[in-house]
Coordinates of C-alpha atoms in Angstrom, one line a residue:
X1 CA 48.6 110.7 193.0
X2 CA 50.1 111.8 190.1
X3 CA 53.4 112.6 191.8
X4 CA 55.2 109.7 191.6
X5 CA 54.4 108.4 188.1
X6 CA 55.5 111.9 186.8
X7 CA 58.9 111.4 188.7
X8 CA 59.4 108.2 187.1
X9 CA 58.5 109.3 183.6
X10 CA 60.9 112.3 184.1
X11 CA 63.8 110.0 185.4
X12 CA 63.5 107.6 182.4
X13 CA 63.2 110.6 179.9
X14 CA 66.1 112.1 181.4
X15 CA 68.2 109.0 181.3
X16 CA 67.3 108.2 177.7
X17 CA 67.9 112.0 176.8
X18 CA 71.5 111.7 178.7
X19 CA 72.3 108.7 176.4
X20 CA 70.9 110.1 173.4
X21 CA 72.6 113.5 173.9
X22 CA 75.9 111.9 174.6
X23 CA 75.8 109.3 171.4
X24 CA 74.9 112.1 169.2
X25 CA 77.7 114.3 170.1
X26 CA 80.1 111.2 170.1
X27 CA 78.7 110.4 166.7
X28 CA 79.3 114.1 165.4
X29 CA 82.8 114.1 166.9
X30 CA 83.7 111.0 164.9
X31 CA 82.3 112.5 161.6
X32 CA 84.4 115.7 162.1
X33 CA 87.5 113.5 162.9
X34 CA 86.7 111.3 159.6
X35 CA 85.9 114.3 157.5
X36 CA 89.4 116.2 158.4
X37 CA 87.9 119.5 157.2
X38 CA 88.5 122.7 159.4
X39 CA 85.7 125.2 160.1
X40 CA 86.9 128.9 159.9
X41 CA 90.5 127.6 160.6
X42 CA 89.8 125.5 163.5
X43 CA 91.7 122.4 163.9
X44 CA 89.6 119.2 163.1
X45 CA 91.1 117.1 165.9
X46 CA 90.2 120.0 168.2
X47 CA 86.8 120.1 166.9
X48 CA 86.2 116.4 167.3
X49 CA 87.6 116.2 170.7
X50 CA 85.8 119.0 172.0
X51 CA 82.1 117.6 170.6
X52 CA 83.2 114.4 172.3
X53 CA 83.8 116.0 175.7
X54 CA 80.7 118.2 175.3
X55 CA 78.7 114.9 174.7
X56 CA 80.1 113.4 177.8
X57 CA 79.4 116.5 180.0
X58 CA 75.8 117.0 178.7
X59 CA 75.2 113.4 179.1
X60 CA 76.3 113.5 182.7
X61 CA 74.3 116.6 183.3
X62 CA 71.2 115.1 182.0
X63 CA 71.9 111.5 184.0
X64 CA 72.4 113.6 187.2
X65 CA 69.2 115.3 186.5
X66 CA 67.6 112.2 186.0
X67 CA 69.0 110.8 189.3
X68 CA 67.4 113.6 191.1
X69 CA 64.2 112.6 189.7
X70 CA 64.6 109.0 190.3
X71 CA 65.3 109.9 194.0
X72 CA 62.3 112.0 194.0
X73 CA 60.2 109.0 192.8
X74 CA 61.8 106.6 195.2
X75 CA 61.5 108.7 198.6
X76 CA 58.3 110.3 197.5
X77 CA 59.5 113.8 198.8
X78 CA 60.3 116.9 196.8
X79 CA 63.9 117.7 195.5
X80 CA 65.6 120.1 197.9
X81 CA 68.7 122.2 197.6
X82 CA 71.1 121.4 194.7
X83 CA 68.7 118.7 193.5
X84 CA 66.0 121.2 193.1
X85 CA 68.5 123.6 191.4
X86 CA 69.4 121.1 188.8
X87 CA 65.8 120.3 187.9
X88 CA 65.0 123.9 187.6
X89 CA 68.1 124.3 185.2
X90 CA 67.1 121.5 183.2
X91 CA 63.7 123.0 182.7
X92 CA 65.4 126.2 181.5
X93 CA 67.9 124.5 179.3
X94 CA 64.9 122.6 177.6
X95 CA 63.1 125.7 177.2
X96 CA 66.0 127.3 175.5
X97 CA 66.5 124.1 173.4
X98 CA 62.7 124.0 172.3
X99 CA 63.2 127.6 171.1
X100 CA 66.3 126.6 169.0
X101 CA 65.0 123.4 167.5
X102 CA 61.9 125.1 166.3
X103 CA 63.9 126.5 163.7
X104 CA 66.8 124.4 163.1
X105 CA 65.2 121.0 163.4
X106 CA 61.4 121.3 163.2
X107 CA 58.1 121.1 165.0
X108 CA 58.6 117.4 166.4
X109 CA 61.8 118.0 168.2
X110 CA 60.1 121.0 169.5
X111 CA 57.0 119.4 170.8
X112 CA 59.4 116.8 172.2
X113 CA 61.3 119.4 174.3
X114 CA 58.2 121.2 175.5
X115 CA 56.8 118.0 176.6
X116 CA 60.0 117.1 178.5
X117 CA 59.8 120.8 179.9
X118 CA 56.1 120.5 180.9
X119 CA 57.0 117.2 182.7
X120 CA 60.0 118.6 184.6
X121 CA 58.0 121.6 185.8
X122 CA 54.9 119.3 186.8
X123 CA 57.5 117.6 188.8
X124 CA 58.6 120.6 190.5
X125 CA 55.2 122.1 191.0
X126 CA 53.4 118.6 192.4
X127 CA 55.8 118.7 195.3
X128 CA 55.0 122.1 196.5
X129 CA 54.8 121.6 200.3
X130 CA 56.7 118.7 202.5
X131 CA 54.3 116.1 203.1
X132 CA 54.8 116.5 207.0
X133 CA 53.8 120.3 206.8
X134 CA 50.6 119.6 204.3
X135 CA 49.1 117.0 206.8
X136 CA 49.4 119.0 210.0
X137 CA 46.6 121.4 211.0
X138 CA 47.7 124.9 212.1
X139 CA 48.4 125.4 215.6
X140 CA 46.5 128.2 217.4
X141 CA 49.3 130.3 219.3
X142 CA 48.5 132.7 222.1
X143 CA 48.0 136.2 220.9
X144 CA 50.4 139.3 222.1
X145 CA 48.2 139.7 225.4
X146 CA 48.4 136.1 226.3
X147 CA 44.5 135.4 225.7
X148 CA 44.1 131.9 224.0
X149 CA 42.3 131.9 220.6
X150 CA 42.4 135.6 219.9
X151 CA 43.4 136.9 216.7
X152 CA 46.5 138.6 216.3
X153 CA 45.9 142.3 215.7
X154 CA 48.0 144.4 213.4
X155 CA 50.1 147.2 214.8
X156 CA 48.6 150.6 214.3
X157 CA 49.1 152.7 211.3
X158 CA 52.0 154.9 211.0
X159 CA 51.2 158.5 211.2
X160 CA 53.3 161.5 209.4
X161 CA 54.3 164.4 211.7

């Protein structure tokens, strides 16, 4: 099975990425604070503080996505509800970041973003159906006339007056 190893890899990558994004934004906040320069009249302290807050927020977001992937790996069940929405949003964020870093950073960062995007999509797609439903055979239910095993017939086609 490829499901659990992919979930473990996604969890580790998202935790590392959470730390990396938070550390990078914190570092950029320190650089802006020490330069004491304004950008288009903005206060340097405000830019520094907003960079640090943004790093913490995005770091926590990626850590939460990593936690969802970790729970998927431990439980060996698909993410449902809010966890699934988080993983889908992380995939969308990685797709947008991949398009952005292609022009700004270069192809190695683009490849990294696309690989993480592919891992998240693979995690979402390998857990397509719940395990309980996938292992049970379909149940023959009685038809509308009550006879066992007969296929259900479709209703007559509508006619126009």
